[in-house]
XYZ file of C-alpha atoms in Angstrom:
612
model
C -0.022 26.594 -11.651
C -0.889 24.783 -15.042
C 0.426 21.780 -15.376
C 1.047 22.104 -19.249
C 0.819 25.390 -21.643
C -1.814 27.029 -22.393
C -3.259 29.842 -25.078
C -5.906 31.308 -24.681
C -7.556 32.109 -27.787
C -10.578 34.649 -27.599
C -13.087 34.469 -25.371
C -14.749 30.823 -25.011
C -12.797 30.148 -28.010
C -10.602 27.075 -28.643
C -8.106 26.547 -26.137
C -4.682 25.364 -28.348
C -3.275 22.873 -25.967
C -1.026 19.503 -26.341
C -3.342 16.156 -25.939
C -3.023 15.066 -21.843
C -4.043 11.273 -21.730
C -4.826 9.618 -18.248
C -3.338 12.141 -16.832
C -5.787 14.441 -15.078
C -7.869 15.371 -11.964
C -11.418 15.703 -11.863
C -13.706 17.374 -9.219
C -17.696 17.234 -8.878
C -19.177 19.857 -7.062
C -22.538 19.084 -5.704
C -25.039 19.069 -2.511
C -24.744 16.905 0.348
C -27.453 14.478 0.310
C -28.177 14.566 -3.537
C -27.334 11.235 -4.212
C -23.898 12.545 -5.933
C -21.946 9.371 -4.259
C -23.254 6.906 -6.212
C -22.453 8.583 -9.337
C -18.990 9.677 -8.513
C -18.157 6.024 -7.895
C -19.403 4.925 -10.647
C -17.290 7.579 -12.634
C -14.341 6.332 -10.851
C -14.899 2.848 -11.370
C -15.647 3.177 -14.928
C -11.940 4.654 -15.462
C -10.547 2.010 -13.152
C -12.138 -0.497 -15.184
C -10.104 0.842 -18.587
C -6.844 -0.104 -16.707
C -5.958 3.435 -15.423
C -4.915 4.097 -11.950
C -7.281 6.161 -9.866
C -7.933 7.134 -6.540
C -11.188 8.987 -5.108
C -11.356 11.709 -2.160
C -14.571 12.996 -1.004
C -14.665 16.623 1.009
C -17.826 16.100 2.560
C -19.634 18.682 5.304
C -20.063 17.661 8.786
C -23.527 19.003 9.365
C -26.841 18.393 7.464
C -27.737 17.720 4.048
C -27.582 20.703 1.304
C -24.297 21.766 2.497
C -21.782 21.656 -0.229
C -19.496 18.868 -1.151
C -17.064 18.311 -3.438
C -15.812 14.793 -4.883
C -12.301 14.264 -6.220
C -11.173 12.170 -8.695
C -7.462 11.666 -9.601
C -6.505 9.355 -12.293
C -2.732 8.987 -13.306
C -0.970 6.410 -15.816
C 2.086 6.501 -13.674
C 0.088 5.554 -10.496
C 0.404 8.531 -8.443
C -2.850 8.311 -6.105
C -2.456 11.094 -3.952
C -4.312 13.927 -4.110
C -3.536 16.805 -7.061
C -3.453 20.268 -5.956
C -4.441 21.641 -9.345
C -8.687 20.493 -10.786
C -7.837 20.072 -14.378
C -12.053 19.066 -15.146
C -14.724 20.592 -13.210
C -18.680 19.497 -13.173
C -20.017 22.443 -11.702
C -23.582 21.522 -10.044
C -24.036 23.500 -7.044
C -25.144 27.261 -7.368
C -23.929 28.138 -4.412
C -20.136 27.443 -4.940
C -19.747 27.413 -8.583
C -18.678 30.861 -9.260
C -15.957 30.379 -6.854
C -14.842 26.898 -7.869
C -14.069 27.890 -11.364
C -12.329 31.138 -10.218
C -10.019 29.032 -8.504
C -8.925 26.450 -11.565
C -5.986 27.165 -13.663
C -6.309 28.513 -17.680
C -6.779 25.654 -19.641
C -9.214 23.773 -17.244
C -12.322 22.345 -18.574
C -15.880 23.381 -16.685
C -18.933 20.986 -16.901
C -21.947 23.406 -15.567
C -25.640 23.232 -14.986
C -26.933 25.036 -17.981
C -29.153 27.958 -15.776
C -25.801 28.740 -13.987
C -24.375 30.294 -17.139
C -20.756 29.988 -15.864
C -19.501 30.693 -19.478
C -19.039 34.418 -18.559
C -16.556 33.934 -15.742
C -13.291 33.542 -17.590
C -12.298 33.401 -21.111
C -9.065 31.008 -20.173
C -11.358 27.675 -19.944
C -12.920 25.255 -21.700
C -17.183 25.551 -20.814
C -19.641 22.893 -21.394
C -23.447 23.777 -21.174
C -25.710 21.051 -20.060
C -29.493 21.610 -19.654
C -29.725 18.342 -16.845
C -33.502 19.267 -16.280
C -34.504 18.754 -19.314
C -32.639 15.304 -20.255
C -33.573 14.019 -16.689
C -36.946 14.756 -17.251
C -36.934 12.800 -20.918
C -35.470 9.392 -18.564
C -37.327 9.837 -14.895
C -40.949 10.440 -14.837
C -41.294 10.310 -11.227
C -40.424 14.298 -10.270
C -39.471 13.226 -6.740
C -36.229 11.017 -8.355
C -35.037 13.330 -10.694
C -33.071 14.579 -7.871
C -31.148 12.362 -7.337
C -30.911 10.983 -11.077
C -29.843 14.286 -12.216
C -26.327 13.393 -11.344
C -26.146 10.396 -13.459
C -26.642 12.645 -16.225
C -23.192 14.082 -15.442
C -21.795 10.943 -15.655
C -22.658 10.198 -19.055
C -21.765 13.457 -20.401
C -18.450 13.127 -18.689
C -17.444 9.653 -20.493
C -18.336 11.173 -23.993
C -15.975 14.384 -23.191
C -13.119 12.036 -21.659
C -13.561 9.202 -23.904
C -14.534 6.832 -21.266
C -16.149 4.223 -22.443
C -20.276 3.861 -21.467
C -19.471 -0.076 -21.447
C -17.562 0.404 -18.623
C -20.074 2.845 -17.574
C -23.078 -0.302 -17.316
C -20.640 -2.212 -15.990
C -20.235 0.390 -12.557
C -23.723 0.713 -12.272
C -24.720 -2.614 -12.540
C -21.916 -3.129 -9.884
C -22.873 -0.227 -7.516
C -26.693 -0.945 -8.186
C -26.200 -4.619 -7.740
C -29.113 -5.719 -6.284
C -31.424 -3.034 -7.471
C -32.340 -3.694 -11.009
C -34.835 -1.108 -11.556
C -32.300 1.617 -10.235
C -29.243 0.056 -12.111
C -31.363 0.883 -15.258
C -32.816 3.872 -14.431
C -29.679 5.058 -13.779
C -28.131 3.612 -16.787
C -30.697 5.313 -18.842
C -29.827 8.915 -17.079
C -26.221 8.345 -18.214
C -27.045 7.385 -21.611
C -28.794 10.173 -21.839
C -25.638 12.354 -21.074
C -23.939 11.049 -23.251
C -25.936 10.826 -26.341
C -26.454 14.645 -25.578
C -22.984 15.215 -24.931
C -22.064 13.483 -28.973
C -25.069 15.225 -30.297
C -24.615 19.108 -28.993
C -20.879 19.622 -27.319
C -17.656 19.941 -29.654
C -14.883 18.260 -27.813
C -12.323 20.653 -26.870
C -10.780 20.225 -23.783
C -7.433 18.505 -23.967
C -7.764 15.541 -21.471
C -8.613 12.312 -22.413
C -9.069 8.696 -20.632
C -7.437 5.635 -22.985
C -7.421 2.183 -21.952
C -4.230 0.834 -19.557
C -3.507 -2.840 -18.097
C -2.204 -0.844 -14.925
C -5.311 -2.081 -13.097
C -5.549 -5.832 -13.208
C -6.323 -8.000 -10.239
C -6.652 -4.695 -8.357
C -9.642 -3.924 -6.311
C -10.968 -0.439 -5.014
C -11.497 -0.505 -1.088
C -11.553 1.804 1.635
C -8.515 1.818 4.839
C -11.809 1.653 7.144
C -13.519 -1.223 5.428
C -10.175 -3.336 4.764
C -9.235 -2.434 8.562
C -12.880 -4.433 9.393
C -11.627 -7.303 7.794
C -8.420 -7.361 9.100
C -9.535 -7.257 12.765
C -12.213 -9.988 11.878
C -8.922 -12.064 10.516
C -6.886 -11.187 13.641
C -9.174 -13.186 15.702
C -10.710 -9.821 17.059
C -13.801 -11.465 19.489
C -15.239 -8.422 21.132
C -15.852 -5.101 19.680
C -17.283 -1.921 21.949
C -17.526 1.519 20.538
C -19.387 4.768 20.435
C -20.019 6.459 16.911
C -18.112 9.185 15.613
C -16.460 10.326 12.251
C -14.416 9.466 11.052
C -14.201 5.683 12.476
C -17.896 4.934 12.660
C -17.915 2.996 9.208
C -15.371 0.653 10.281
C -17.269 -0.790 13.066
C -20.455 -0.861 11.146
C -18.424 -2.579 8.383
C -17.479 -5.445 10.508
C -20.962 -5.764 12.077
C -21.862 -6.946 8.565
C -19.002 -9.330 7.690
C -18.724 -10.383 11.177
C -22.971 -11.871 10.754
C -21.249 -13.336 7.673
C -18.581 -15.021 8.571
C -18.509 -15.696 12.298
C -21.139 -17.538 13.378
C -21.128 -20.888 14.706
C -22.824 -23.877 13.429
C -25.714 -23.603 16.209
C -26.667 -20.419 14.187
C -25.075 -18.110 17.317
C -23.039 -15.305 16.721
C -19.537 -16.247 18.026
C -18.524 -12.488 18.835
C -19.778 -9.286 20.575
C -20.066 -5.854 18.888
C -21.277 -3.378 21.866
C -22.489 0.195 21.251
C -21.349 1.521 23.974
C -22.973 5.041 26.118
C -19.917 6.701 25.317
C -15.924 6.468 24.460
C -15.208 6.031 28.350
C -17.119 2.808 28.545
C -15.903 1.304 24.790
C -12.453 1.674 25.621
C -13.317 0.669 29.855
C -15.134 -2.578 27.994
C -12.255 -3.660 26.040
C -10.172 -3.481 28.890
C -12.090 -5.758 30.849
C -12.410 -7.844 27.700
C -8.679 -8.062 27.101
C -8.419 -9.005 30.797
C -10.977 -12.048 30.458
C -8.675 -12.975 27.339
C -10.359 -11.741 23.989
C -8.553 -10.290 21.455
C -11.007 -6.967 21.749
C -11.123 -3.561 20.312
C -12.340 -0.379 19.659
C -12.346 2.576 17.153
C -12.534 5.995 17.786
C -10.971 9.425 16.370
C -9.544 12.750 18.204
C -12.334 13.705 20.934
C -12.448 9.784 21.955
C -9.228 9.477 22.311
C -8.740 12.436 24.372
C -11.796 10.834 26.752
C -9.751 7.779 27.053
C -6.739 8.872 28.753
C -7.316 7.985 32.107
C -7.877 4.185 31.094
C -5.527 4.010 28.990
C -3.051 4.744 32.223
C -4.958 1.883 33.412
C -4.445 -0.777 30.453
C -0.589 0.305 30.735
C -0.265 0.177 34.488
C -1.832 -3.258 35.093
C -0.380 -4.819 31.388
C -3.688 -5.454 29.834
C -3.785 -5.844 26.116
C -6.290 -4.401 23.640
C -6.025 -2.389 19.752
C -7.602 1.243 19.661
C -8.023 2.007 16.145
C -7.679 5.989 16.047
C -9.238 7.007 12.251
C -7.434 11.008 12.653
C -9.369 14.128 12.125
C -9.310 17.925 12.480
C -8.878 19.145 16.182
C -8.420 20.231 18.666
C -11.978 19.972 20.205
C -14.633 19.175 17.513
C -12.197 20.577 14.848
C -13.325 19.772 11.577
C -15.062 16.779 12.101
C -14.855 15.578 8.050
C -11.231 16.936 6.961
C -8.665 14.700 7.185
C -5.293 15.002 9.733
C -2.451 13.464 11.576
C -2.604 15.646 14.636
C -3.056 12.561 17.886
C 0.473 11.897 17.084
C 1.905 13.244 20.316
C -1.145 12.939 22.395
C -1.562 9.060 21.880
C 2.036 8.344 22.293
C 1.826 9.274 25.929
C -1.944 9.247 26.808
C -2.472 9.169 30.195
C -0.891 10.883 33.210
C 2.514 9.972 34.299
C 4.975 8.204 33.066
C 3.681 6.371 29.828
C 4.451 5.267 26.233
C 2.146 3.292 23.809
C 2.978 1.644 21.124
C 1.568 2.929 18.029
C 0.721 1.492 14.043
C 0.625 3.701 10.858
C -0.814 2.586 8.192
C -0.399 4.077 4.450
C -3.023 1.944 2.518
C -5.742 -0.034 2.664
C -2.988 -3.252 2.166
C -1.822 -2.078 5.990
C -4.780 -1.484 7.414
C -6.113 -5.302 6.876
C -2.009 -6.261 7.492
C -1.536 -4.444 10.674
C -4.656 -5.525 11.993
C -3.159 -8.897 12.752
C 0.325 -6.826 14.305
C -1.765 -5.077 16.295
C -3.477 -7.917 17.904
C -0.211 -10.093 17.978
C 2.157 -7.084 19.954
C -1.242 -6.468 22.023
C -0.586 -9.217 23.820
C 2.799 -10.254 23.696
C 3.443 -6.821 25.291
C 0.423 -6.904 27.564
C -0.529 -2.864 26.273
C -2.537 -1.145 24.129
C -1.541 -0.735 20.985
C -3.205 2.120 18.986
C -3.482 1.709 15.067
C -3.441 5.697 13.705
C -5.442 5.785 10.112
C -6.648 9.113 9.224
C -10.108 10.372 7.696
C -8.372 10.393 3.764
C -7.127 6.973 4.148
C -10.384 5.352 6.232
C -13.189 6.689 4.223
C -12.181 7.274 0.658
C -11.853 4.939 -1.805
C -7.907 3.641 -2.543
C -6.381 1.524 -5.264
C -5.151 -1.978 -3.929
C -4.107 -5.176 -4.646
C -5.917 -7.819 -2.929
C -5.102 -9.041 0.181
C -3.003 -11.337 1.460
C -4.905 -14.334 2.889
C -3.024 -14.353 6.909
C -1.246 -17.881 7.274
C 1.171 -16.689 10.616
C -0.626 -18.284 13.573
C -1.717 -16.038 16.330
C 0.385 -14.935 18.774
C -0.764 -14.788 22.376
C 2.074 -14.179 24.178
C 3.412 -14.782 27.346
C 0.299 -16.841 29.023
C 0.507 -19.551 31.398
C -1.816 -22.896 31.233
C -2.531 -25.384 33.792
C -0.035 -27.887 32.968
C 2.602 -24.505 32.950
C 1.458 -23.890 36.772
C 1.358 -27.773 37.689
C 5.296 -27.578 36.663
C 5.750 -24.164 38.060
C 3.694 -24.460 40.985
C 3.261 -20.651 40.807
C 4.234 -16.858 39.354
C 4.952 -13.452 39.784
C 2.862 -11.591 38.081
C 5.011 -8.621 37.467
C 8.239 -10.288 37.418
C 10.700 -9.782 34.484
C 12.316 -13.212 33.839
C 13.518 -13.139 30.501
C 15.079 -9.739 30.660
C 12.306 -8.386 27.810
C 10.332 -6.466 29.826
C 7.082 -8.446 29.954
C 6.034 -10.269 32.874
C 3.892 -13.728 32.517
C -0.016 -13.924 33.061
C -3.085 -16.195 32.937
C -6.216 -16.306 32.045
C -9.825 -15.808 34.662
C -11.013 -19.327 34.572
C -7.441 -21.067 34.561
C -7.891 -24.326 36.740
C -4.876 -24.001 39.381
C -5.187 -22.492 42.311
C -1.510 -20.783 41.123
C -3.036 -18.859 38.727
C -5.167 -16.157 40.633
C -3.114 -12.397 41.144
C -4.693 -9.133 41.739
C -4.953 -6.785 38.597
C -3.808 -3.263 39.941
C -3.898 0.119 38.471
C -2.410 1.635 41.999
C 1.211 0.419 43.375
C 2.199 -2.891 42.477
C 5.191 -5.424 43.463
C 6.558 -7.717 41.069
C 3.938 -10.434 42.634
C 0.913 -7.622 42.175
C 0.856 -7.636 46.047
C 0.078 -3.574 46.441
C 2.685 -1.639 47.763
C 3.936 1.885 48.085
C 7.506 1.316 49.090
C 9.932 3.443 46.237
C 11.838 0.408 45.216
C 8.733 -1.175 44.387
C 7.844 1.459 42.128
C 10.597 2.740 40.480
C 11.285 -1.625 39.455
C 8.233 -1.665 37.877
C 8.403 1.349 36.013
C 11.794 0.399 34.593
C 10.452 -2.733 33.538
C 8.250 -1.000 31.914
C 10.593 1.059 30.055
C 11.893 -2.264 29.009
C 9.252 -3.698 27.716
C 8.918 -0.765 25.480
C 12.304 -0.597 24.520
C 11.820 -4.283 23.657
C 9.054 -3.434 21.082
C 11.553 -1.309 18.863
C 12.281 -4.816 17.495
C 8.763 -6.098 16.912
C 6.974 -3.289 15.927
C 6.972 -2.993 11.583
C 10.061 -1.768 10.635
C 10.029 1.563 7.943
C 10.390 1.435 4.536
C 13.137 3.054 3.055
C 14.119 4.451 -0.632
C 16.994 5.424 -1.827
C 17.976 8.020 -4.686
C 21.530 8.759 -6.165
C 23.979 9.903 -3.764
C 21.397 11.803 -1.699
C 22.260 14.228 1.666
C 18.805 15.021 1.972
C 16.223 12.683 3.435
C 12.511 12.740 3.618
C 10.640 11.271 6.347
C 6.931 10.906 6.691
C 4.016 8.156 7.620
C 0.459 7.099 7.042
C -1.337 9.133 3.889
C 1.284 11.760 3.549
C 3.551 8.740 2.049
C 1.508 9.494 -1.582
C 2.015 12.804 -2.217
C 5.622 12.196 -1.039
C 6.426 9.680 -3.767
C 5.018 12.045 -6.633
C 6.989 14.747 -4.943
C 10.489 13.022 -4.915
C 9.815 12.553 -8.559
C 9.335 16.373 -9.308
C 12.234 17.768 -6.926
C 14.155 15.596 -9.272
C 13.023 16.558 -12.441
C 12.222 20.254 -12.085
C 15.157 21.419 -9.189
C 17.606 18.447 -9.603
C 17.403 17.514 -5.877
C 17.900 13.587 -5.237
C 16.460 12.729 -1.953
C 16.407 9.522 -0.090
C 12.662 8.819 1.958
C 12.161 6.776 4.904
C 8.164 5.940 5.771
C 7.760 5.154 9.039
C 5.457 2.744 10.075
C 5.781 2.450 13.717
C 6.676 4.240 17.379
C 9.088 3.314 19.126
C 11.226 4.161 16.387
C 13.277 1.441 15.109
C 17.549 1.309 14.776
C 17.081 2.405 10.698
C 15.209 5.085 11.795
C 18.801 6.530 13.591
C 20.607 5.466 10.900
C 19.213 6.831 8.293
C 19.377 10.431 10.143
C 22.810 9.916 10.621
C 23.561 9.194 7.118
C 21.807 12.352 5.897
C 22.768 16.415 6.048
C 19.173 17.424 6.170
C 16.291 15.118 6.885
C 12.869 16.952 6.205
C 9.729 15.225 8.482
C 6.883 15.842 6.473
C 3.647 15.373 8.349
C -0.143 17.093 8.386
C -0.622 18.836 11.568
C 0.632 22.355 13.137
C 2.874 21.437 15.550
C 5.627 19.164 13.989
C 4.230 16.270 16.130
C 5.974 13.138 14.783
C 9.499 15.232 14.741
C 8.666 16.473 18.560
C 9.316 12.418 19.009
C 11.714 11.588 17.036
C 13.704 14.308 18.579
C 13.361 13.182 22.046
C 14.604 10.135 20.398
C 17.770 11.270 18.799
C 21.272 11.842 19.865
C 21.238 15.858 20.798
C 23.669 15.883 17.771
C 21.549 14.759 15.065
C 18.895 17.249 16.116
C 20.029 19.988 14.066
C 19.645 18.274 11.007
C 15.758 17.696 11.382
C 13.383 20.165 9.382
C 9.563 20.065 9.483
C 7.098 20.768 6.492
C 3.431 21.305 8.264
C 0.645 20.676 5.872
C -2.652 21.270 8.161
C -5.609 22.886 5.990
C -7.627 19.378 6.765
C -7.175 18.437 3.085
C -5.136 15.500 1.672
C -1.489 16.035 1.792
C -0.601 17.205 -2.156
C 2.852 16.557 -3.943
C 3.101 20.240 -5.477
C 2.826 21.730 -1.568
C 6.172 19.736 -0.531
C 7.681 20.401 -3.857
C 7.005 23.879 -3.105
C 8.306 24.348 0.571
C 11.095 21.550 0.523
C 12.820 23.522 -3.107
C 12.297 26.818 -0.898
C 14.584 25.994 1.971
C 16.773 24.157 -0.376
C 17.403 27.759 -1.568
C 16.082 26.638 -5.172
């Protein structure tokens, strides 16, 4: 649906619509591999730059270049960041989708086309732009072989004059994205002048959307959850890094690699860390196992498939207590899925991965903010609960670019738990290994290498006693796994606790996590304004599932769990959670199409069961 009124007037006449400022969402429609990104980020910047708030997804194919892709650009004076269901300006450049794209935009949308695709005879209910990019690339780039990838620039420029963004800000994101390039930055700042000296020449403004400057964005930066989860771990004291490639995690590891070279190596000019590719997920996630073991805070990142491949050692890492942070960047499944569409659907599977009896404790980010802060809460419950802890980003939050404010330089010490020195065993004399003395759960260790003869105990993934003597005797067992049990039970009061909004006297409550928190926020705002429903909205940012998480079900008639997979995985927890009473107030709202969760969609199917 439109988002305001429209009239059409005649075909590819003036469309008679009320002025929309910073209020709008733009898509680019290109090729994979035609240099598109560059100029998509600079078009996003640019806006940023005036003060308005923006955020950028990028639909990308998983197989070679050509395939089509499609950029998203969402910019919003009242800071709503998550993606908009409806394109409201569309730059039309690849052939082979274009026809379709603008079928599917609403009247009044504006259409920004490649001159030979003649798009103009589609529809009579939108605003068409002609552009003849050939022939202005051709006037900036005399080598034939760049024009390519130049050609987009050209959109760029065009773009700005339509919008009213200004081509300062324009230099100013290409000199940034072309920093060390000069030649390209003004090549490339020539291709958008171009556009837009065309664009103020030849095209009569007539769309209705227009970019004006805010001071919404100051002291903001523009990061991606992947790149700001690199630094985090890199802060957390993260030593040892193994991993196998795979989208959609693969640009976090490579991220550290580079700050890591930066900014940890010693002062004899050696690196003071180890980033392994590993053969496969197996031996990442068997690596930082033995890593964790030895005593380094160590790590690995992954996504769906890996995680599934892990299972058996991550029975392992829970059995014997052995710490280490699995960062799991979500995607399409099951199987290869959709490698590149975004997802929330290892919920259930990494909350008991393994066979037998096991629970992990598990982080969800929402922004890039989390992923560097949870980092550091990953590494610190890692090992003061001896366990993996698995940090669950998704594709939309990991590799597209997110609105931020910068982060908060860590001052907490690190946290290493319970582990036992040599002046801890000359008082002690000795330790069970396994042995729960403080009634938490979590048993004491050391460290390979600790100088007492105390300190040695055999590391077990078969049947253990409390003094990891192996045993098979029931007793034996069934201690350990209640301990166990314990320890996890413990970790409802360390893990981050959710955070919680409250409307006006609201009986219906919202819960969701990780990148579905966005559209969430836009949505509360238009069940209130269009169907006068107040809701209250709970984000949770953990499992196990803290005491507020009870409460506020209990305090609630109807509590609607709003998450992007099939199967209603995160309420499949949260009831085995629950009192069997508070069950039948749970709902679920499945978003699982692979794209970013949208506002309008919950708007849509929460008002519907509301009976609205």
């Amino acid at each position: 649906m439109a988002t305001t009124d429209v009239a059409p007037q005649g075909t590819g006449g003036q469309l008679g619509r009320k002025r929309v400022v910073n209020d709008m969402s733009i898509q680019v429609a290109t090729v994979n591999g035609s240099g598109s990104q560059s100029s998509n980020t600079v078009l996003l910047r640019a806006i940023f730059q005036m003060g308005v708030p923006v955020s950028g997804k990028n639909l990308f194919p998983s197989n070679i270049a050509g395939l089509p892709t499609w950029y998203t650009i969402r910019a919003n004076k009242d800071g709503y960041i998550g993606r908009k269901k409806e394109i409201d300006f569309l730059v039309a450049m690849n052939a082979e989708t274009a026809q379709d794209d603008v079928m599917t935009l609403a009247p009044g949308a504006s259409v920004l086309y490649d001159e030979p695709l003649a798009l103009d005879k589609l529809r009579n209910d939108l605003i068409f732009y002609s552009v003849p990019y050939d022939k202005l690339v051709a006037t900036v780039c005399p080598e034939a072989k760049l024009r390519k990838l130049v050609k987009n620039m050209v959109y760029v420029g065009v773009v700005a004059q339509l919008l009213s963004i200004e081509m300062g800000e324009v230099e100013k994101a290409i000199r940034k994205q072309f920093a060390k390039k000069v030649k390209a930055a003004n090549l490339n700042l020539a291709a958008a002048q171009a556009g837009f000296d065309y664009a103020k020449a030849s095209l009569q403004k007539r769309g209705a959307f227009y970019i004006e400057r805010m001071d919404k964005t100051a002291g903001k930066i523009i990061i991606d959850g992947n790149s700001a989860a690199a630094l985090g771990c890199m802060f957390a004291g993260c030593t040892v890094v193994t991993w196998y490639p795979i989208t959609p995690s693969s640009s976090l590891v490579e991220t550290m690699i580079d700050y890591m070279k930066e900014h940890r190596i010693g002062p004899d000019g050696k690196a003071t860390f180890a980033i392994v590719q590993a053969e496969d997920e197996l031996a990442a996630i068997g690596m930082v196992i033995g890593a964790g073991w030895a005593g380094a805070r160590s790590m690995t990142a992954t996504a769906g498939p890996g995680i599934s491949l892990m299972s058996e050692f991550a029975g392992l890492a829970y059995y014997a207590e052995i710490p280490g942070v699995i960062w799991d960047i979500q995607r399409v499944g099951p199987s290869t899925g959709l490698p590149t569409r975004t997802s929330q659907g290892d919920i259930l599977t990494t909350a008991f991965l393994s066979h037998g009896d096991t629970k992990h404790i598990m982080l969800i980010p929402s922004s890039a903010a989390e992923c560097f802060s949870m980092a550091s809460d990953a590494f610190n419950l890692a090992e003061q609960f001896q366990t993996l802890v698995f940090v669950m980003s998704d594709l939309d939050l990991g590799m597209n670019n997110w609105m931020s404010d910068p982060f908060e330089y860590p001052t907490a010490p690190i946290k290493r738990g319970k582990v036992l020195d040599k002046n801890d065993l000359e008082k002690l004399g000795g330790f069970a290994r396994y042995k729960d003395l403080d009634g938490d759960g979590v048993g004491y260790r050391t460290l390979p290498g600790t100088d007492h003869p105390g300190a040695a105990y055999f590391t077990r993934g078969s049947g253990h006693n409390d003094k990891s003597s192996y045993s098979e005797r029931p007793d034996d067992y069934e201690n350990n796994m209640e301990r166990l049990n314990r320890k996890f039970e413990t970790a409802r009061s360390f893990v981050p606790r959710p955070e919680i909004l409250k409307g006006a006297n609201a009986k219906i409550g919202i819960i969701a996590y990780g990148t579905s928190h966005w559209g969430i926020v836009e949505s509360r705002d238009q069940l209130r304004n269009e169907y006068a429903i107040e809701t209250d909205y709970l984000r949770l940012r953990a499992y196990p599932f803290t005491r507020e998480v009870h409460e506020f079900i209990e305090q609630h008639d109807r509590v609607y769990v709003v998450e992007q997979n099939r199967d209603a995985q995160m309420l499949s927890l949260l009831k085995l959670d629950l009192k069997p009473e508070l069950i039948t107030r749970m709902r679920s709202i499945s978003h699982l199409d692979g794209l970013p969760l949208d506002a309008r969609s919950v708007t849509d199917e929460l008002s519907t069961m509301e009976g609205k």
